[in-house]
Short mmCIF file of C-alpha atoms in Angstrom, two decimals:
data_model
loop_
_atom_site.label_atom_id
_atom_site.label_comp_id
_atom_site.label_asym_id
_atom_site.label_seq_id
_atom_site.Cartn_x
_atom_site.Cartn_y
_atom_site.Cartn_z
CA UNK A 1115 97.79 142.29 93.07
CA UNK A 1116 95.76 139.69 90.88
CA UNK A 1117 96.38 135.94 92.47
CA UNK A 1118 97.11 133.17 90.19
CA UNK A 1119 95.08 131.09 88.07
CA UNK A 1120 95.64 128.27 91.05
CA UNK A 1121 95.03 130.60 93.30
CA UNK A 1122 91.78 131.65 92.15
CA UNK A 1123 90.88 127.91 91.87
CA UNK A 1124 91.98 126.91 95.44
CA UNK A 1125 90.47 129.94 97.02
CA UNK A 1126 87.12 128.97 95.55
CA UNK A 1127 86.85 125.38 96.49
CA UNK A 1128 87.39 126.78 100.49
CA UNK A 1129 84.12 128.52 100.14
CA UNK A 1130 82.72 125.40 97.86
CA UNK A 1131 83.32 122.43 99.99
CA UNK A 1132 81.84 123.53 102.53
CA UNK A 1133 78.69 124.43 100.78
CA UNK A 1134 75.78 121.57 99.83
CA UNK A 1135 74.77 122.99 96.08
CA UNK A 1136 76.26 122.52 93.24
CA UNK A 1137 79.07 125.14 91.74
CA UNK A 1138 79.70 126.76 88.67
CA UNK A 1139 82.89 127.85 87.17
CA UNK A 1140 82.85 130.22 84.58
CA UNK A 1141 85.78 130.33 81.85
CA UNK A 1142 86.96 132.52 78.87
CA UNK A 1143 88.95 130.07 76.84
CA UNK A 1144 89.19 126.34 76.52
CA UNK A 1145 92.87 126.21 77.65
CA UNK A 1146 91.68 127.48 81.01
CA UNK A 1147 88.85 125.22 81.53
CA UNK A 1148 91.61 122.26 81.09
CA UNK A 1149 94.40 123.60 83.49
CA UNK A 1150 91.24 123.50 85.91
CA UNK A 1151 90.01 119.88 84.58
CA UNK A 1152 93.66 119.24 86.25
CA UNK A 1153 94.09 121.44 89.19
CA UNK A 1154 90.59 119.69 90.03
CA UNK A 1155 91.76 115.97 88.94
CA UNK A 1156 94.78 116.76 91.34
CA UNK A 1157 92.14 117.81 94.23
CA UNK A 1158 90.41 114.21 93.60
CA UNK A 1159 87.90 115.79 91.88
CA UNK A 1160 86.76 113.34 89.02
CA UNK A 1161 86.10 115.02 85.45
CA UNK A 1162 82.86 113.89 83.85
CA UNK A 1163 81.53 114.91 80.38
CA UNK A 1164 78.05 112.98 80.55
CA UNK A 1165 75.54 111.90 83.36
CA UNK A 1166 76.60 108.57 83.72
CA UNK A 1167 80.43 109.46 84.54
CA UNK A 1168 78.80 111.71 87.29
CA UNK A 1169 76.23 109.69 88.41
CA UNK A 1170 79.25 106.79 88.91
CA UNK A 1171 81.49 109.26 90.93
CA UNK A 1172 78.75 110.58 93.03
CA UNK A 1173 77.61 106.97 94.15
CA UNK A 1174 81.17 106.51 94.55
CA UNK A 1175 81.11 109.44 97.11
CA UNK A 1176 83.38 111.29 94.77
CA UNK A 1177 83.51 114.83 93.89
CA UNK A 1178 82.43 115.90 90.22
CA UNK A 1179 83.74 118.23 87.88
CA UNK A 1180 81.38 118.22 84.86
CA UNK A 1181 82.35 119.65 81.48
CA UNK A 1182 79.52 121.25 80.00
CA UNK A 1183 79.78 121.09 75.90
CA UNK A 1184 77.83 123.25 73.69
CA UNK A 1185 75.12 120.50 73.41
CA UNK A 1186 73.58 119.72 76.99
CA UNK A 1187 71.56 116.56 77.05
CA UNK A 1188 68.47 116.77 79.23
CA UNK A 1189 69.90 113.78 81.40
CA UNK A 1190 73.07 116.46 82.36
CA UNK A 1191 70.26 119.13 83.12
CA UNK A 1192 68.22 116.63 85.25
CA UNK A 1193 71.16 115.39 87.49
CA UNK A 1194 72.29 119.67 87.85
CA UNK A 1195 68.32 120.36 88.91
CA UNK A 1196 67.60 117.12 91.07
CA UNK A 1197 71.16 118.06 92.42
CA UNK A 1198 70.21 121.59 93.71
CA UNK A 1199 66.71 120.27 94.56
CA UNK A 1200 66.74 116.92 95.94
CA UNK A 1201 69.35 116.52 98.75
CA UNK A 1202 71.46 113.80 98.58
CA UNK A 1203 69.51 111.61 95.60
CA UNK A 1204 68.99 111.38 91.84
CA UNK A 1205 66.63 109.51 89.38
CA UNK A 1206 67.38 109.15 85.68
CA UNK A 1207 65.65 107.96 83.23
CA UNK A 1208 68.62 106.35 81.22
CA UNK A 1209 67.15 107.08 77.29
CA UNK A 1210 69.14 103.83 75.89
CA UNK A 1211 67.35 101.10 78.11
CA UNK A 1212 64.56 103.28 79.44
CA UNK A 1213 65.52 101.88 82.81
CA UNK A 1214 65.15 104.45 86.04
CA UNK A 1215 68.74 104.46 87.46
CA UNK A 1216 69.03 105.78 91.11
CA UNK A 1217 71.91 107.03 92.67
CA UNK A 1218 72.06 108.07 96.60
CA UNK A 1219 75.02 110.05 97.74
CA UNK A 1220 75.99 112.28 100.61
CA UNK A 1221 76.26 116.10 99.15
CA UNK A 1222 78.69 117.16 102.29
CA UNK A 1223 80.92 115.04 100.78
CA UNK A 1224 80.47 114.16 97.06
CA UNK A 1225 80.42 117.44 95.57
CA UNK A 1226 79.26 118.83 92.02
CA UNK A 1227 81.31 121.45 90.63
CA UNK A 1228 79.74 122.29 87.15
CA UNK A 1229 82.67 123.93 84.78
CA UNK A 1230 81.73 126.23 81.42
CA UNK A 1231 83.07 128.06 78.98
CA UNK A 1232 81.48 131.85 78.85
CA UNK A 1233 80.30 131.49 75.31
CA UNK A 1234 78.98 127.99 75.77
CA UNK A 1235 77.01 128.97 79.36
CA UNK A 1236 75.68 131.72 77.10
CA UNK A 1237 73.96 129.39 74.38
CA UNK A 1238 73.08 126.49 76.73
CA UNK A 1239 71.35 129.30 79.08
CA UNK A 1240 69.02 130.26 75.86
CA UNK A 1241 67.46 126.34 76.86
CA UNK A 1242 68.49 125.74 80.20
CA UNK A 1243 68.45 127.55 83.37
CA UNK A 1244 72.02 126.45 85.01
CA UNK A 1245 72.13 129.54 86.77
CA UNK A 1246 69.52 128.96 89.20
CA UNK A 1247 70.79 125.66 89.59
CA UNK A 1248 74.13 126.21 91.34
CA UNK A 1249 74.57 127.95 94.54
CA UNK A 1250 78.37 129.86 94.24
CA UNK A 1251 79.55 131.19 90.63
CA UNK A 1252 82.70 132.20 89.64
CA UNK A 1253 84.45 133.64 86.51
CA UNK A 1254 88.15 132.71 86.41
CA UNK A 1255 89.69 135.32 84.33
#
């Protein structure tokens, strides 16, 4: 029998939360990325779009959802990489006042769950290696 959509969700972010890297959801059609956005929102799970929104939750001690849209910006790349690779601390350079912005943050509890459409993970991973980035992956058919 095929769970639900919620289901699938739910059963993921048991294994997730209790994992340090980042996560990656993988989606088929924009309408299913946003009932996530909300089933996440509802598990107090803040939805970013750019790296300042989840740089802000994170220092917050917040959990992150971030949107990935068809154009990735090499500050969204650096805070998935320094994520996966630096434990509980990120540096940005923010490209509007070329001021380093530092964020510390406990990664047992604020967690970054990266969420993509198929076809847009497909042309961002032409640039970007999110892939290697994230620890568990899912496609939520």
């Amino acid at each position: 029998m095929k769970k639900s959509f919620s289901d699938q969700i739910e059963e993921y972010l048991s294994f997730f939360k209790a994992q340090k890297e980042a996560g990656l959801l993988i989606f088929d059609f924009a309408e299913d990325q946003k009932e996530a956005e909300d089933l996440l929102s509802a598990n107090k799970f803040v939805v970013a779009s750019d790296w300042r929104e989840t740089l802000t939750a994170l220092k917050n001690s917040q959990s992150v959802a971030l949107c990935l849209a068809k154009k990735l910006s090499p500050e969204v790349y650096s805070v998935m990489a320094q994520y996966a690779d630096r434990a509980g601390e990120i540096q940005i350079m923010n490209p509007e006042t070329m001021i380093l912005e530092q964020v510390e943050f406990e990664p047992q509890e604020s967690h970054l769950l990266i969420l993509a459409q198929k076809d847009i993970l497909r042309e961002i991973e032409n640039k970007f290696n999110i892939k290697d980035k994230v620890g568990l992956i899912e496609i939520i058919e």
